[in-house]
């Protein structure tokens, strides 16, 4: 069952299929969506609210290994400006400033004092520890050869704190 919406609005019953042969569900969150959150307790709290013991979680996210290179790619790619500034005039889009917060490994885009975009990068250990705090057990951690992306899978084994 596929849903298109905000995690905050999803209810557990939205994810359960009445006639499914397998009653466990798998939450799949790809594309560095967790990088939109400043605190990993937020997405893992949401995942835990939606899951029961035995359910799975598959995350895809970008690592902070090459943060300077990653930042340069965001800054140089005009498609990101089109994506995050699709409602802005061309003049406003040219005023967007890219910033790298190296301390938090976060790529940010700002227009004046308004943050338009944020993508936080992580280590596999940061994700693993956040998941464990919320009752998830790691079953797979696969990092690409360039150490840029991770595919991380977990199984829910405890209720959320």
mmCIF file with all atom_site columns, N, CA and C in Angstrom, residues 19-86:
data_model
loop_
_atom_site.group_PDB
_atom_site.id
_atom_site.type_symbol
_atom_site.label_atom_id
_atom_site.label_alt_id
_atom_site.label_comp_id
_atom_site.label_asym_id
_atom_site.label_entity_id
_atom_site.label_seq_id
_atom_site.pdbx_PDB_ins_code
_atom_site.Cartn_x
_atom_site.Cartn_y
_atom_site.Cartn_z
_atom_site.occupancy
_atom_site.B_iso_or_equiv
_atom_site.pdbx_formal_charge
_atom_site.auth_seq_id
_atom_site.auth_comp_id
_atom_site.auth_asym_id
_atom_site.auth_atom_id
_atom_site.pdbx_PDB_model_num
ATOM 1   N N  . UNK A 1 19 ? -6.556 -7.342  3.815   1.00 0.00 ? 19 UNK A N  1
ATOM 2   C CA . UNK A 1 19 ? -6.509 -8.660  3.183   1.00 0.00 ? 19 UNK A CA 1
ATOM 3   C C  . UNK A 1 19 ? -5.083 -9.110  2.869   1.00 0.00 ? 19 UNK A C  1
ATOM 4   N N  . UNK A 1 20 ? -4.105 -8.531  3.518   1.00 0.00 ? 20 UNK A N  1
ATOM 5   C CA . UNK A 1 20 ? -2.711 -8.912  3.264   1.00 0.00 ? 20 UNK A CA 1
ATOM 6   C C  . UNK A 1 20 ? -2.418 -10.283 3.857   1.00 0.00 ? 20 UNK A C  1
ATOM 7   N N  . UNK A 1 21 ? -1.619 -11.084 3.143   1.00 0.00 ? 21 UNK A N  1
ATOM 8   C CA . UNK A 1 21 ? -1.220 -12.396 3.657   1.00 0.00 ? 21 UNK A CA 1
ATOM 9   C C  . UNK A 1 21 ? -0.223 -12.232 4.790   1.00 0.00 ? 21 UNK A C  1
ATOM 10  N N  . UNK A 1 22 ? 0.653  -11.251 4.680   1.00 0.00 ? 22 UNK A N  1
ATOM 11  C CA . UNK A 1 22 ? 1.665  -10.989 5.701   1.00 0.00 ? 22 UNK A CA 1
ATOM 12  C C  . UNK A 1 22 ? 1.217  -9.765  6.500   1.00 0.00 ? 22 UNK A C  1
ATOM 13  N N  . UNK A 1 23 ? 1.035  -9.926  7.782   1.00 0.00 ? 23 UNK A N  1
ATOM 14  C CA . UNK A 1 23 ? 0.520  -8.823  8.599   1.00 0.00 ? 23 UNK A CA 1
ATOM 15  C C  . UNK A 1 23 ? 1.607  -7.834  9.029   1.00 0.00 ? 23 UNK A C  1
ATOM 16  N N  . UNK A 1 24 ? 2.882  -8.185  8.856   1.00 0.00 ? 24 UNK A N  1
ATOM 17  C CA . UNK A 1 24 ? 3.959  -7.235  9.149   1.00 0.00 ? 24 UNK A CA 1
ATOM 18  C C  . UNK A 1 24 ? 4.005  -6.200  8.036   1.00 0.00 ? 24 UNK A C  1
ATOM 19  N N  . UNK A 1 25 ? 4.422  -5.008  8.377   1.00 0.00 ? 25 UNK A N  1
ATOM 20  C CA . UNK A 1 25 ? 4.546  -3.992  7.350   1.00 0.00 ? 25 UNK A CA 1
ATOM 21  C C  . UNK A 1 25 ? 5.984  -3.528  7.267   1.00 0.00 ? 25 UNK A C  1
ATOM 22  N N  . UNK A 1 26 ? 6.305  -2.961  6.129   1.00 0.00 ? 26 UNK A N  1
ATOM 23  C CA . UNK A 1 26 ? 7.633  -2.401  5.910   1.00 0.00 ? 26 UNK A CA 1
ATOM 24  C C  . UNK A 1 26 ? 7.477  -0.930  5.587   1.00 0.00 ? 26 UNK A C  1
ATOM 25  N N  . UNK A 1 27 ? 8.095  -0.104  6.394   1.00 0.00 ? 27 UNK A N  1
ATOM 26  C CA . UNK A 1 27 ? 8.134  1.325   6.128   1.00 0.00 ? 27 UNK A CA 1
ATOM 27  C C  . UNK A 1 27 ? 9.377  1.588   5.282   1.00 0.00 ? 27 UNK A C  1
ATOM 28  N N  . UNK A 1 28 ? 9.222  2.301   4.192   1.00 0.00 ? 28 UNK A N  1
ATOM 29  C CA . UNK A 1 28 ? 10.340 2.578   3.295   1.00 0.00 ? 28 UNK A CA 1
ATOM 30  C C  . UNK A 1 28 ? 10.471 4.085   3.167   1.00 0.00 ? 28 UNK A C  1
ATOM 31  N N  . UNK A 1 29 ? 11.644 4.578   3.503   1.00 0.00 ? 29 UNK A N  1
ATOM 32  C CA . UNK A 1 29 ? 11.902 6.020   3.493   1.00 0.00 ? 29 UNK A CA 1
ATOM 33  C C  . UNK A 1 29 ? 13.235 6.238   2.772   1.00 0.00 ? 29 UNK A C  1
ATOM 34  N N  . UNK A 1 30 ? 13.150 6.581   1.505   1.00 0.00 ? 30 UNK A N  1
ATOM 35  C CA . UNK A 1 30 ? 14.343 6.765   0.686   1.00 0.00 ? 30 UNK A CA 1
ATOM 36  C C  . UNK A 1 30 ? 14.532 8.235   0.336   1.00 0.00 ? 30 UNK A C  1
ATOM 37  N N  . UNK A 1 31 ? 15.668 8.550   -0.234  1.00 0.00 ? 31 UNK A N  1
ATOM 38  C CA . UNK A 1 31 ? 15.907 9.898   -0.729  1.00 0.00 ? 31 UNK A CA 1
ATOM 39  C C  . UNK A 1 31 ? 16.314 10.894  0.331   1.00 0.00 ? 31 UNK A C  1
ATOM 40  N N  . UNK A 1 32 ? 16.923 10.448  1.385   1.00 0.00 ? 32 UNK A N  1
ATOM 41  C CA . UNK A 1 32 ? 17.422 11.340  2.446   1.00 0.00 ? 32 UNK A CA 1
ATOM 42  C C  . UNK A 1 32 ? 16.327 12.146  3.122   1.00 0.00 ? 32 UNK A C  1
ATOM 43  N N  . UNK A 1 33 ? 15.113 11.633  3.127   1.00 0.00 ? 33 UNK A N  1
ATOM 44  C CA . UNK A 1 33 ? 14.010 12.327  3.791   1.00 0.00 ? 33 UNK A CA 1
ATOM 45  C C  . UNK A 1 33 ? 14.326 12.624  5.253   1.00 0.00 ? 33 UNK A C  1
ATOM 46  N N  . UNK A 1 34 ? 15.026 11.713  5.920   1.00 0.00 ? 34 UNK A N  1
ATOM 47  C CA . UNK A 1 34 ? 15.343 11.947  7.328   1.00 0.00 ? 34 UNK A CA 1
ATOM 48  C C  . UNK A 1 34 ? 16.265 13.148  7.503   1.00 0.00 ? 34 UNK A C  1
ATOM 49  N N  . UNK A 1 35 ? 16.933 13.572  6.435   1.00 0.00 ? 35 UNK A N  1
ATOM 50  C CA . UNK A 1 35 ? 17.783 14.758  6.492   1.00 0.00 ? 35 UNK A CA 1
ATOM 51  C C  . UNK A 1 35 ? 17.012 16.055  6.630   1.00 0.00 ? 35 UNK A C  1
ATOM 52  N N  . UNK A 1 36 ? 15.701 16.001  6.472   1.00 0.00 ? 36 UNK A N  1
ATOM 53  C CA . UNK A 1 36 ? 14.864 17.186  6.670   1.00 0.00 ? 36 UNK A CA 1
ATOM 54  C C  . UNK A 1 36 ? 14.676 17.510  8.146   1.00 0.00 ? 36 UNK A C  1
ATOM 55  N N  . UNK A 1 37 ? 14.974 16.539  8.992   1.00 0.00 ? 37 UNK A N  1
ATOM 56  C CA . UNK A 1 37 ? 14.788 16.709  10.430  1.00 0.00 ? 37 UNK A CA 1
ATOM 57  C C  . UNK A 1 37 ? 16.106 17.097  11.080  1.00 0.00 ? 37 UNK A C  1
ATOM 58  N N  . UNK A 1 38 ? 16.061 18.015  12.028  1.00 0.00 ? 38 UNK A N  1
ATOM 59  C CA . UNK A 1 38 ? 17.277 18.411  12.739  1.00 0.00 ? 38 UNK A CA 1
ATOM 60  C C  . UNK A 1 38 ? 17.615 17.438  13.858  1.00 0.00 ? 38 UNK A C  1
ATOM 61  N N  . UNK A 1 39 ? 16.603 16.733  14.352  1.00 0.00 ? 39 UNK A N  1
ATOM 62  C CA . UNK A 1 39 ? 16.774 15.813  15.462  1.00 0.00 ? 39 UNK A CA 1
ATOM 63  C C  . UNK A 1 39 ? 16.259 14.443  15.041  1.00 0.00 ? 39 UNK A C  1
ATOM 64  N N  . UNK A 1 40 ? 17.104 13.422  15.095  1.00 0.00 ? 40 UNK A N  1
ATOM 65  C CA . UNK A 1 40 ? 16.700 12.085  14.653  1.00 0.00 ? 40 UNK A CA 1
ATOM 66  C C  . UNK A 1 40 ? 15.591 11.467  15.497  1.00 0.00 ? 40 UNK A C  1
ATOM 67  N N  . UNK A 1 41 ? 15.339 12.001  16.690  1.00 0.00 ? 41 UNK A N  1
ATOM 68  C CA . UNK A 1 41 ? 14.229 11.493  17.493  1.00 0.00 ? 41 UNK A CA 1
ATOM 69  C C  . UNK A 1 41 ? 12.891 11.735  16.794  1.00 0.00 ? 41 UNK A C  1
ATOM 70  N N  . UNK A 1 42 ? 12.816 12.794  15.986  1.00 0.00 ? 42 UNK A N  1
ATOM 71  C CA . UNK A 1 42 ? 11.552 13.095  15.296  1.00 0.00 ? 42 UNK A CA 1
ATOM 72  C C  . UNK A 1 42 ? 11.168 12.011  14.285  1.00 0.00 ? 42 UNK A C  1
ATOM 73  N N  . UNK A 1 43 ? 12.016 11.708  13.282  1.00 0.00 ? 43 UNK A N  1
ATOM 74  C CA . UNK A 1 43 ? 11.569 10.682  12.335  1.00 0.00 ? 43 UNK A CA 1
ATOM 75  C C  . UNK A 1 43 ? 11.453 9.299   12.968  1.00 0.00 ? 43 UNK A C  1
ATOM 76  N N  . UNK A 1 44 ? 12.387 8.950   13.870  1.00 0.00 ? 44 UNK A N  1
ATOM 77  C CA . UNK A 1 44 ? 12.289 7.626   14.477  1.00 0.00 ? 44 UNK A CA 1
ATOM 78  C C  . UNK A 1 44 ? 11.091 7.527   15.426  1.00 0.00 ? 44 UNK A C  1
ATOM 79  N N  . UNK A 1 45 ? 10.714 8.622   16.036  1.00 0.00 ? 45 UNK A N  1
ATOM 80  C CA . UNK A 1 45 ? 9.484  8.635   16.829  1.00 0.00 ? 45 UNK A CA 1
ATOM 81  C C  . UNK A 1 45 ? 8.260  8.395   15.951  1.00 0.00 ? 45 UNK A C  1
ATOM 82  N N  . UNK A 1 46 ? 8.259  9.015   14.767  1.00 0.00 ? 46 UNK A N  1
ATOM 83  C CA . UNK A 1 46 ? 7.152  8.806   13.829  1.00 0.00 ? 46 UNK A CA 1
ATOM 84  C C  . UNK A 1 46 ? 7.121  7.364   13.328  1.00 0.00 ? 46 UNK A C  1
ATOM 85  N N  . UNK A 1 47 ? 8.283  6.837   12.950  1.00 0.00 ? 47 UNK A N  1
ATOM 86  C CA . UNK A 1 47 ? 8.332  5.445   12.481  1.00 0.00 ? 47 UNK A CA 1
ATOM 87  C C  . UNK A 1 47 ? 7.830  4.500   13.575  1.00 0.00 ? 47 UNK A C  1
ATOM 88  N N  . UNK A 1 48 ? 8.261  4.739   14.798  1.00 0.00 ? 48 UNK A N  1
ATOM 89  C CA . UNK A 1 48 ? 7.872  3.869   15.907  1.00 0.00 ? 48 UNK A CA 1
ATOM 90  C C  . UNK A 1 48 ? 6.382  3.952   16.199  1.00 0.00 ? 48 UNK A C  1
ATOM 91  N N  . UNK A 1 49 ? 5.815  5.131   16.038  1.00 0.00 ? 49 UNK A N  1
ATOM 92  C CA . UNK A 1 49 ? 4.377  5.299   16.260  1.00 0.00 ? 49 UNK A CA 1
ATOM 93  C C  . UNK A 1 49 ? 3.566  4.491   15.251  1.00 0.00 ? 49 UNK A C  1
ATOM 94  N N  . UNK A 1 50 ? 4.123  4.295   14.060  1.00 0.00 ? 50 UNK A N  1
ATOM 95  C CA . UNK A 1 50 ? 3.420  3.598   12.993  1.00 0.00 ? 50 UNK A CA 1
ATOM 96  C C  . UNK A 1 50 ? 3.668  2.092   12.978  1.00 0.00 ? 50 UNK A C  1
ATOM 97  N N  . UNK A 1 51 ? 4.670  1.643   13.709  1.00 0.00 ? 51 UNK A N  1
ATOM 98  C CA . UNK A 1 51 ? 5.107  0.253   13.611  1.00 0.00 ? 51 UNK A CA 1
ATOM 99  C C  . UNK A 1 51 ? 4.756  -0.566  14.847  1.00 0.00 ? 51 UNK A C  1
ATOM 100 N N  . UNK A 1 52 ? 4.709  -1.877  14.621  1.00 0.00 ? 52 UNK A N  1
ATOM 101 C CA . UNK A 1 52 ? 4.535  -2.853  15.693  1.00 0.00 ? 52 UNK A CA 1
ATOM 102 C C  . UNK A 1 52 ? 5.753  -3.766  15.684  1.00 0.00 ? 52 UNK A C  1
ATOM 103 N N  . UNK A 1 53 ? 6.014  -4.469  16.782  1.00 0.00 ? 53 UNK A N  1
ATOM 104 C CA . UNK A 1 53 ? 7.128  -5.424  16.764  1.00 0.00 ? 53 UNK A CA 1
ATOM 105 C C  . UNK A 1 53 ? 7.016  -6.389  15.581  1.00 0.00 ? 53 UNK A C  1
ATOM 106 N N  . UNK A 1 54 ? 8.144  -6.602  14.897  1.00 0.00 ? 54 UNK A N  1
ATOM 107 C CA . UNK A 1 54 ? 8.184  -7.460  13.720  1.00 0.00 ? 54 UNK A CA 1
ATOM 108 C C  . UNK A 1 54 ? 8.123  -6.693  12.413  1.00 0.00 ? 54 UNK A C  1
ATOM 109 N N  . UNK A 1 55 ? 7.702  -5.424  12.459  1.00 0.00 ? 55 UNK A N  1
ATOM 110 C CA . UNK A 1 55 ? 7.651  -4.605  11.246  1.00 0.00 ? 55 UNK A CA 1
ATOM 111 C C  . UNK A 1 55 ? 9.063  -4.196  10.843  1.00 0.00 ? 55 UNK A C  1
ATOM 112 N N  . UNK A 1 56 ? 9.223  -3.846  9.581   1.00 0.00 ? 56 UNK A N  1
ATOM 113 C CA . UNK A 1 56 ? 10.528 -3.460  9.054   1.00 0.00 ? 56 UNK A CA 1
ATOM 114 C C  . UNK A 1 56 ? 10.592 -1.990  8.691   1.00 0.00 ? 56 UNK A C  1
ATOM 115 N N  . UNK A 1 57 ? 11.816 -1.487  8.628   1.00 0.00 ? 57 UNK A N  1
ATOM 116 C CA . UNK A 1 57 ? 12.083 -0.105  8.234   1.00 0.00 ? 57 UNK A CA 1
ATOM 117 C C  . UNK A 1 57 ? 13.289 -0.117  7.317   1.00 0.00 ? 57 UNK A C  1
ATOM 118 N N  . UNK A 1 58 ? 13.137 0.459   6.131   1.00 0.00 ? 58 UNK A N  1
ATOM 119 C CA . UNK A 1 58 ? 14.236 0.579   5.185   1.00 0.00 ? 58 UNK A CA 1
ATOM 120 C C  . UNK A 1 58 ? 14.483 2.059   4.936   1.00 0.00 ? 58 UNK A C  1
ATOM 121 N N  . UNK A 1 59 ? 15.700 2.505   5.246   1.00 0.00 ? 59 UNK A N  1
ATOM 122 C CA . UNK A 1 59 ? 16.079 3.908   5.075   1.00 0.00 ? 59 UNK A CA 1
ATOM 123 C C  . UNK A 1 59 ? 17.172 4.040   4.031   1.00 0.00 ? 59 UNK A C  1
ATOM 124 N N  . UNK A 1 60 ? 17.059 5.040   3.202   1.00 0.00 ? 60 UNK A N  1
ATOM 125 C CA . UNK A 1 60 ? 18.136 5.435   2.305   1.00 0.00 ? 60 UNK A CA 1
ATOM 126 C C  . UNK A 1 60 ? 18.511 6.852   2.668   1.00 0.00 ? 60 UNK A C  1
ATOM 127 N N  . UNK A 1 61 ? 19.805 7.109   2.843   1.00 0.00 ? 61 UNK A N  1
ATOM 128 C CA . UNK A 1 61 ? 20.222 8.464   3.222   1.00 0.00 ? 61 UNK A CA 1
ATOM 129 C C  . UNK A 1 61 ? 21.649 8.708   2.780   1.00 0.00 ? 61 UNK A C  1
ATOM 130 N N  . UNK A 1 62 ? 21.980 9.979   2.715   1.00 0.00 ? 62 UNK A N  1
ATOM 131 C CA . UNK A 1 62 ? 23.322 10.394  2.307   1.00 0.00 ? 62 UNK A CA 1
ATOM 132 C C  . UNK A 1 62 ? 24.210 10.539  3.535   1.00 0.00 ? 62 UNK A C  1
ATOM 133 N N  . UNK A 1 63 ? 25.419 10.048  3.408   1.00 0.00 ? 63 UNK A N  1
ATOM 134 C CA . UNK A 1 63 ? 26.389 10.126  4.495   1.00 0.00 ? 63 UNK A CA 1
ATOM 135 C C  . UNK A 1 63 ? 27.114 11.464  4.481   1.00 0.00 ? 63 UNK A C  1
ATOM 136 N N  . UNK A 1 64 ? 27.702 11.805  5.616   1.00 0.00 ? 64 UNK A N  1
ATOM 137 C CA . UNK A 1 64 ? 28.420 13.071  5.705   1.00 0.00 ? 64 UNK A CA 1
ATOM 138 C C  . UNK A 1 64 ? 29.899 12.935  5.341   1.00 0.00 ? 64 UNK A C  1
ATOM 139 N N  . UNK A 1 65 ? 30.274 11.791  4.795   1.00 0.00 ? 65 UNK A N  1
ATOM 140 C CA . UNK A 1 65 ? 31.665 11.497  4.466   1.00 0.00 ? 65 UNK A CA 1
ATOM 141 C C  . UNK A 1 65 ? 32.303 12.568  3.581   1.00 0.00 ? 65 UNK A C  1
ATOM 142 N N  . UNK A 1 66 ? 31.596 13.005  2.550   1.00 0.00 ? 66 UNK A N  1
ATOM 143 C CA . UNK A 1 66 ? 32.140 13.966  1.571   1.00 0.00 ? 66 UNK A CA 1
ATOM 144 C C  . UNK A 1 66 ? 31.313 15.254  1.598   1.00 0.00 ? 66 UNK A C  1
ATOM 145 N N  . UNK A 1 67 ? 31.142 15.812  2.776   1.00 0.00 ? 67 UNK A N  1
ATOM 146 C CA . UNK A 1 67 ? 30.212 16.936  2.952   1.00 0.00 ? 67 UNK A CA 1
ATOM 147 C C  . UNK A 1 67 ? 30.569 18.154  2.096   1.00 0.00 ? 67 UNK A C  1
ATOM 148 N N  . UNK A 1 68 ? 31.838 18.454  1.940   1.00 0.00 ? 68 UNK A N  1
ATOM 149 C CA . UNK A 1 68 ? 32.236 19.612  1.120   1.00 0.00 ? 68 UNK A CA 1
ATOM 150 C C  . UNK A 1 68 ? 31.851 19.390  -0.346  1.00 0.00 ? 68 UNK A C  1
ATOM 151 N N  . UNK A 1 69 ? 32.098 18.218  -0.868  1.00 0.00 ? 69 UNK A N  1
ATOM 152 C CA . UNK A 1 69 ? 31.742 17.888  -2.248  1.00 0.00 ? 69 UNK A CA 1
ATOM 153 C C  . UNK A 1 69 ? 30.228 17.891  -2.425  1.00 0.00 ? 69 UNK A C  1
ATOM 154 N N  . UNK A 1 70 ? 29.533 17.322  -1.462  1.00 0.00 ? 70 UNK A N  1
ATOM 155 C CA . UNK A 1 70 ? 28.071 17.286  -1.501  1.00 0.00 ? 70 UNK A CA 1
ATOM 156 C C  . UNK A 1 70 ? 27.511 18.701  -1.531  1.00 0.00 ? 70 UNK A C  1
ATOM 157 N N  . UNK A 1 71 ? 28.042 19.558  -0.667  1.00 0.00 ? 71 UNK A N  1
ATOM 158 C CA . UNK A 1 71 ? 27.601 20.947  -0.625  1.00 0.00 ? 71 UNK A CA 1
ATOM 159 C C  . UNK A 1 71 ? 27.826 21.628  -1.976  1.00 0.00 ? 71 UNK A C  1
ATOM 160 N N  . UNK A 1 72 ? 28.994 21.427  -2.556  1.00 0.00 ? 72 UNK A N  1
ATOM 161 C CA . UNK A 1 72 ? 29.313 22.052  -3.851  1.00 0.00 ? 72 UNK A CA 1
ATOM 162 C C  . UNK A 1 72 ? 28.333 21.598  -4.934  1.00 0.00 ? 72 UNK A C  1
ATOM 163 N N  . UNK A 1 73 ? 27.915 20.339  -4.880  1.00 0.00 ? 73 UNK A N  1
ATOM 164 C CA . UNK A 1 73 ? 26.960 19.835  -5.872  1.00 0.00 ? 73 UNK A CA 1
ATOM 165 C C  . UNK A 1 73 ? 25.586 20.476  -5.711  1.00 0.00 ? 73 UNK A C  1
ATOM 166 N N  . UNK A 1 74 ? 25.120 20.617  -4.479  1.00 0.00 ? 74 UNK A N  1
ATOM 167 C CA . UNK A 1 74 ? 23.840 21.306  -4.248  1.00 0.00 ? 74 UNK A CA 1
ATOM 168 C C  . UNK A 1 74 ? 23.916 22.738  -4.777  1.00 0.00 ? 74 UNK A C  1
ATOM 169 N N  . UNK A 1 75 ? 24.970 23.413  -4.402  1.00 0.00 ? 75 UNK A N  1
ATOM 170 C CA . UNK A 1 75 ? 25.124 24.833  -4.742  1.00 0.00 ? 75 UNK A CA 1
ATOM 171 C C  . UNK A 1 75 ? 25.213 25.061  -6.251  1.00 0.00 ? 75 UNK A C  1
ATOM 172 N N  . UNK A 1 76 ? 25.860 24.151  -6.965  1.00 0.00 ? 76 UNK A N  1
ATOM 173 C CA . UNK A 1 76 ? 26.086 24.336  -8.402  1.00 0.00 ? 76 UNK A CA 1
ATOM 174 C C  . UNK A 1 76 ? 24.930 23.849  -9.273  1.00 0.00 ? 76 UNK A C  1
ATOM 175 N N  . UNK A 1 77 ? 24.010 23.083  -8.711  1.00 0.00 ? 77 UNK A N  1
ATOM 176 C CA . UNK A 1 77 ? 22.946 22.490  -9.513  1.00 0.00 ? 77 UNK A CA 1
ATOM 177 C C  . UNK A 1 77 ? 21.709 23.392  -9.515  1.00 0.00 ? 77 UNK A C  1
ATOM 178 N N  . UNK A 1 78 ? 21.453 24.015  -10.641 1.00 0.00 ? 78 UNK A N  1
ATOM 179 C CA . UNK A 1 78 ? 20.306 24.908  -10.774 1.00 0.00 ? 78 UNK A CA 1
ATOM 180 C C  . UNK A 1 78 ? 18.961 24.226  -10.585 1.00 0.00 ? 78 UNK A C  1
ATOM 181 N N  . UNK A 1 79 ? 18.920 22.911  -10.728 1.00 0.00 ? 79 UNK A N  1
ATOM 182 C CA . UNK A 1 79 ? 17.658 22.200  -10.534 1.00 0.00 ? 79 UNK A CA 1
ATOM 183 C C  . UNK A 1 79 ? 17.193 22.268  -9.081  1.00 0.00 ? 79 UNK A C  1
ATOM 184 N N  . UNK A 1 80 ? 18.134 22.345  -8.149  1.00 0.00 ? 80 UNK A N  1
ATOM 185 C CA . UNK A 1 80 ? 17.736 22.485  -6.745  1.00 0.00 ? 80 UNK A CA 1
ATOM 186 C C  . UNK A 1 80 ? 17.056 23.832  -6.513  1.00 0.00 ? 80 UNK A C  1
ATOM 187 N N  . UNK A 1 81 ? 17.579 24.864  -7.137  1.00 0.00 ? 81 UNK A N  1
ATOM 188 C CA . UNK A 1 81 ? 16.944 26.188  -7.020  1.00 0.00 ? 81 UNK A CA 1
ATOM 189 C C  . UNK A 1 81 ? 15.525 26.128  -7.568  1.00 0.00 ? 81 UNK A C  1
ATOM 190 N N  . UNK A 1 82 ? 15.350 25.459  -8.710  1.00 0.00 ? 82 UNK A N  1
ATOM 191 C CA . UNK A 1 82 ? 14.007 25.312  -9.290  1.00 0.00 ? 82 UNK A CA 1
ATOM 192 C C  . UNK A 1 82 ? 13.085 24.535  -8.352  1.00 0.00 ? 82 UNK A C  1
ATOM 193 N N  . UNK A 1 83 ? 13.624 23.513  -7.703  1.00 0.00 ? 83 UNK A N  1
ATOM 194 C CA . UNK A 1 83 ? 12.829 22.685  -6.803  1.00 0.00 ? 83 UNK A CA 1
ATOM 195 C C  . UNK A 1 83 ? 12.409 23.459  -5.554  1.00 0.00 ? 83 UNK A C  1
ATOM 196 N N  . UNK A 1 84 ? 13.361 24.080  -4.882  1.00 0.00 ? 84 UNK A N  1
ATOM 197 C CA . UNK A 1 84 ? 13.039 24.733  -3.610  1.00 0.00 ? 84 UNK A CA 1
ATOM 198 C C  . UNK A 1 84 ? 12.466 26.132  -3.784  1.00 0.00 ? 84 UNK A C  1
ATOM 199 N N  . UNK A 1 85 ? 12.654 26.708  -4.972  1.00 0.00 ? 85 UNK A N  1
ATOM 200 C CA . UNK A 1 85 ? 12.157 28.065  -5.205  1.00 0.00 ? 85 UNK A CA 1
ATOM 201 C C  . UNK A 1 85 ? 11.115 28.135  -6.287  1.00 0.00 ? 85 UNK A C  1
ATOM 202 N N  . UNK A 1 86 ? 10.399 27.032  -6.503  1.00 0.00 ? 86 UNK A N  1
ATOM 203 C CA . UNK A 1 86 ? 9.437  26.969  -7.610  1.00 0.00 ? 86 UNK A CA 1
ATOM 204 C C  . UNK A 1 86 ? 8.325  28.011  -7.507  1.00 0.00 ? 86 UNK A C  1
#
